[in-house]
Amino acid sequence: MTQKDDQLLAVIARRNWIILIVLVLLSLLWQSPPITYGVLAGGVLVIINYRWLGRSLLRVIDDPQLHSAKGFKRNYFFRLVFIACAIYLLLVRGGVHPLALIVGLSVVVLNLMITTLKRLY
Protein backbone atom coordinates (compact mmCIF):
# COMPACT_ATOMS: atom_id res chain seq x y z
CA MET A 1 0.00 0.00 0.00
CA THR A 2 1.45 3.34 -1.02
CA GLN A 3 1.23 6.64 0.78
CA LYS A 4 -1.24 7.71 -1.89
CA ASP A 5 -3.54 4.83 -0.88
CA ASP A 6 -3.24 5.74 2.80
CA GLN A 7 -4.45 9.27 2.11
CA LEU A 8 -7.33 8.17 -0.12
CA LEU A 9 -10.05 8.41 2.56
CA ALA A 10 -8.95 11.91 3.55
CA VAL A 11 -8.94 12.98 -0.10
CA ILE A 12 -12.42 11.53 -0.63
CA ALA A 13 -13.76 13.25 2.49
CA ARG A 14 -12.34 16.61 1.39
CA ARG A 15 -13.60 16.19 -2.17
CA ASN A 16 -17.14 15.40 -0.91
CA TRP A 17 -17.32 18.90 0.55
CA ILE A 18 -15.80 20.50 -2.55
CA ILE A 19 -18.35 18.79 -4.81
CA LEU A 20 -21.17 19.84 -2.48
CA ILE A 21 -20.01 23.47 -2.52
CA VAL A 22 -19.82 23.44 -6.33
CA LEU A 23 -23.32 21.93 -6.61
CA VAL A 24 -24.75 24.45 -4.14
CA LEU A 25 -23.15 27.33 -6.05
CA LEU A 26 -24.60 25.96 -9.30
CA SER A 27 -28.02 25.65 -7.67
CA LEU A 28 -27.91 29.37 -6.90
CA LEU A 29 -28.32 29.99 -10.63
CA TRP A 30 -31.97 28.93 -10.31
CA GLN A 31 -32.56 31.62 -7.67
CA SER A 32 -34.90 29.27 -5.86
CA PRO A 33 -34.44 28.59 -2.14
CA PRO A 34 -36.14 25.14 -2.32
CA ILE A 35 -33.63 24.04 -4.96
CA THR A 36 -30.60 25.37 -3.10
CA TYR A 37 -31.81 23.95 0.22
CA GLY A 38 -32.52 20.62 -1.45
CA VAL A 39 -29.02 20.32 -2.86
CA LEU A 40 -27.45 21.44 0.42
CA ALA A 41 -29.61 19.20 2.61
CA GLY A 42 -29.13 16.14 0.39
CA GLY A 43 -25.37 16.67 0.24
CA VAL A 44 -24.96 17.12 3.98
CA LEU A 45 -27.19 14.12 4.65
CA VAL A 46 -25.24 11.81 2.33
CA ILE A 47 -21.87 13.00 3.65
CA ILE A 48 -23.01 12.31 7.23
CA ASN A 49 -24.24 8.88 6.15
CA TYR A 50 -20.94 8.12 4.38
CA ARG A 51 -18.87 9.09 7.43
CA TRP A 52 -21.18 7.11 9.71
CA LEU A 53 -20.78 4.03 7.52
CA GLY A 54 -16.99 4.48 7.46
CA ARG A 55 -16.76 4.70 11.24
CA SER A 56 -18.96 1.63 11.66
CA LEU A 57 -16.81 -0.37 9.27
CA LEU A 58 -13.58 0.74 10.94
CA ARG A 59 -14.90 -0.35 14.34
CA VAL A 60 -15.76 -3.81 13.06
CA ILE A 61 -12.45 -4.17 11.21
CA ASP A 62 -10.34 -2.88 14.12
CA ASP A 63 -11.83 -5.21 16.74
CA PRO A 64 -14.12 -7.92 15.30
CA GLN A 65 -14.66 -9.59 18.70
CA LEU A 66 -15.78 -6.40 20.42
CA HIS A 67 -17.95 -5.10 17.57
CA SER A 68 -19.86 -7.97 16.03
CA ALA A 69 -21.32 -8.26 12.58
CA LYS A 70 -24.75 -8.37 14.21
CA GLY A 71 -24.09 -4.96 15.80
CA PHE A 72 -22.94 -3.62 12.45
CA LYS A 73 -26.15 -4.85 10.81
CA ARG A 74 -28.23 -3.26 13.56
CA ASN A 75 -26.33 0.02 13.13
CA TYR A 76 -26.79 -0.22 9.35
CA PHE A 77 -30.56 -0.65 9.77
CA PHE A 78 -30.72 2.26 12.24
CA ARG A 79 -28.79 4.45 9.82
CA LEU A 80 -31.13 3.47 6.97
CA VAL A 81 -34.19 4.38 9.06
CA PHE A 82 -32.57 7.67 10.08
CA ILE A 83 -31.82 8.59 6.46
CA ALA A 84 -35.32 7.59 5.31
CA CYS A 85 -36.94 9.69 8.05
CA ALA A 86 -34.68 12.65 7.27
CA ILE A 87 -35.53 12.47 3.55
CA TYR A 88 -39.23 12.18 4.36
CA LEU A 89 -39.11 15.21 6.66
CA LEU A 90 -37.13 17.23 4.13
CA LEU A 91 -39.65 16.51 1.39
CA VAL A 92 -42.83 16.84 3.45
CA ARG A 93 -41.97 19.50 6.02
CA GLY A 94 -38.75 21.04 4.72
CA GLY A 95 -40.12 22.28 1.42
CA VAL A 96 -37.08 21.21 -0.58
CA HIS A 97 -37.31 20.41 -4.28
CA PRO A 98 -37.24 16.60 -4.81
CA LEU A 99 -34.89 16.67 -7.81
CA ALA A 100 -32.54 19.05 -6.02
CA LEU A 101 -32.50 16.67 -3.06
CA ILE A 102 -31.54 13.83 -5.41
CA VAL A 103 -28.72 15.94 -6.84
CA GLY A 104 -27.47 16.61 -3.32
CA LEU A 105 -27.72 12.94 -2.42
CA SER A 106 -25.50 12.10 -5.39
CA VAL A 107 -22.43 13.90 -3.99
CA VAL A 108 -20.70 10.74 -2.76
CA VAL A 109 -21.55 8.83 -5.94
CA LEU A 110 -20.06 11.60 -8.07
CA ASN A 111 -16.98 11.65 -5.84
CA LEU A 112 -16.48 7.90 -6.09
CA MET A 113 -16.82 8.06 -9.88
CA ILE A 114 -14.26 10.88 -10.07
CA THR A 115 -11.89 9.00 -7.75
CA THR A 116 -12.20 5.82 -9.78
CA LEU A 117 -11.57 7.61 -13.07
CA LYS A 118 -8.56 9.45 -11.62
CA ARG A 119 -7.07 6.20 -10.34
CA LEU A 120 -7.68 4.40 -13.63
CA TYR A 121 -6.16 7.07 -15.83
XYZ file of C-alpha atoms in Angstrom:
121
model
C 0.000 0.000 0.000
C 1.455 3.339 -1.022
C 1.231 6.642 0.776
C -1.244 7.708 -1.894
C -3.537 4.826 -0.880
C -3.237 5.740 2.801
C -4.450 9.266 2.107
C -7.329 8.173 -0.117
C -10.046 8.407 2.559
C -8.952 11.907 3.553
C -8.941 12.984 -0.098
C -12.416 11.526 -0.626
C -13.757 13.248 2.489
C -12.341 16.606 1.388
C -13.598 16.191 -2.175
C -17.136 15.398 -0.908
C -17.321 18.898 0.553
C -15.804 20.497 -2.554
C -18.352 18.793 -4.812
C -21.169 19.835 -2.476
C -20.008 23.469 -2.518
C -19.824 23.442 -6.328
C -23.315 21.933 -6.606
C -24.755 24.450 -4.141
C -23.148 27.326 -6.045
C -24.598 25.960 -9.295
C -28.022 25.647 -7.667
C -27.915 29.372 -6.897
C -28.322 29.994 -10.635
C -31.971 28.929 -10.315
C -32.559 31.615 -7.668
C -34.904 29.275 -5.864
C -34.445 28.587 -2.141
C -36.143 25.141 -2.323
C -33.631 24.043 -4.963
C -30.598 25.370 -3.096
C -31.815 23.948 0.219
C -32.524 20.620 -1.452
C -29.016 20.318 -2.865
C -27.453 21.438 0.417
C -29.614 19.196 2.611
C -29.128 16.142 0.387
C -25.374 16.670 0.242
C -24.956 17.124 3.983
C -27.185 14.116 4.650
C -25.242 11.810 2.329
C -21.870 13.004 3.654
C -23.013 12.314 7.226
C -24.242 8.884 6.147
C -20.940 8.121 4.375
C -18.874 9.088 7.431
C -21.183 7.112 9.712
C -20.777 4.026 7.522
C -16.994 4.477 7.457
C -16.758 4.697 11.238
C -18.964 1.629 11.664
C -16.807 -0.373 9.267
C -13.580 0.737 10.937
C -14.898 -0.347 14.338
C -15.765 -3.813 13.057
C -12.449 -4.173 11.213
C -10.338 -2.879 14.121
C -11.827 -5.211 16.740
C -14.115 -7.919 15.305
C -14.658 -9.589 18.696
C -15.785 -6.401 20.418
C -17.947 -5.098 17.571
C -19.856 -7.972 16.032
C -21.320 -8.256 12.577
C -24.746 -8.367 14.215
C -24.091 -4.961 15.799
C -22.941 -3.625 12.446
C -26.149 -4.851 10.814
C -28.233 -3.256 13.563
C -26.332 0.018 13.129
C -26.789 -0.224 9.353
C -30.560 -0.650 9.774
C -30.724 2.262 12.244
C -28.787 4.449 9.818
C -31.125 3.470 6.971
C -34.191 4.378 9.059
C -32.567 7.673 10.082
C -31.820 8.595 6.460
C -35.317 7.590 5.311
C -36.937 9.692 8.046
C -34.683 12.651 7.265
C -35.532 12.469 3.550
C -39.231 12.179 4.356
C -39.109 15.208 6.655
C -37.126 17.231 4.131
C -39.653 16.506 1.389
C -42.829 16.840 3.446
C -41.968 19.501 6.021
C -38.753 21.036 4.716
C -40.118 22.283 1.425
C -37.079 21.206 -0.583
C -37.310 20.409 -4.280
C -37.242 16.599 -4.809
C -34.894 16.673 -7.812
C -32.541 19.050 -6.020
C -32.502 16.666 -3.062
C -31.542 13.829 -5.412
C -28.725 15.944 -6.841
C -27.471 16.608 -3.315
C -27.725 12.937 -2.416
C -25.505 12.102 -5.394
C -22.431 13.900 -3.990
C -20.702 10.745 -2.762
C -21.549 8.827 -5.937
C -20.055 11.599 -8.066
C -16.984 11.651 -5.843
C -16.480 7.899 -6.085
C -16.817 8.056 -9.877
C -14.260 10.882 -10.066
C -11.890 9.004 -7.752
C -12.203 5.818 -9.781
C -11.570 7.614 -13.072
C -8.558 9.445 -11.615
C -7.066 6.198 -10.342
C -7.675 4.397 -13.626
C -6.160 7.072 -15.830
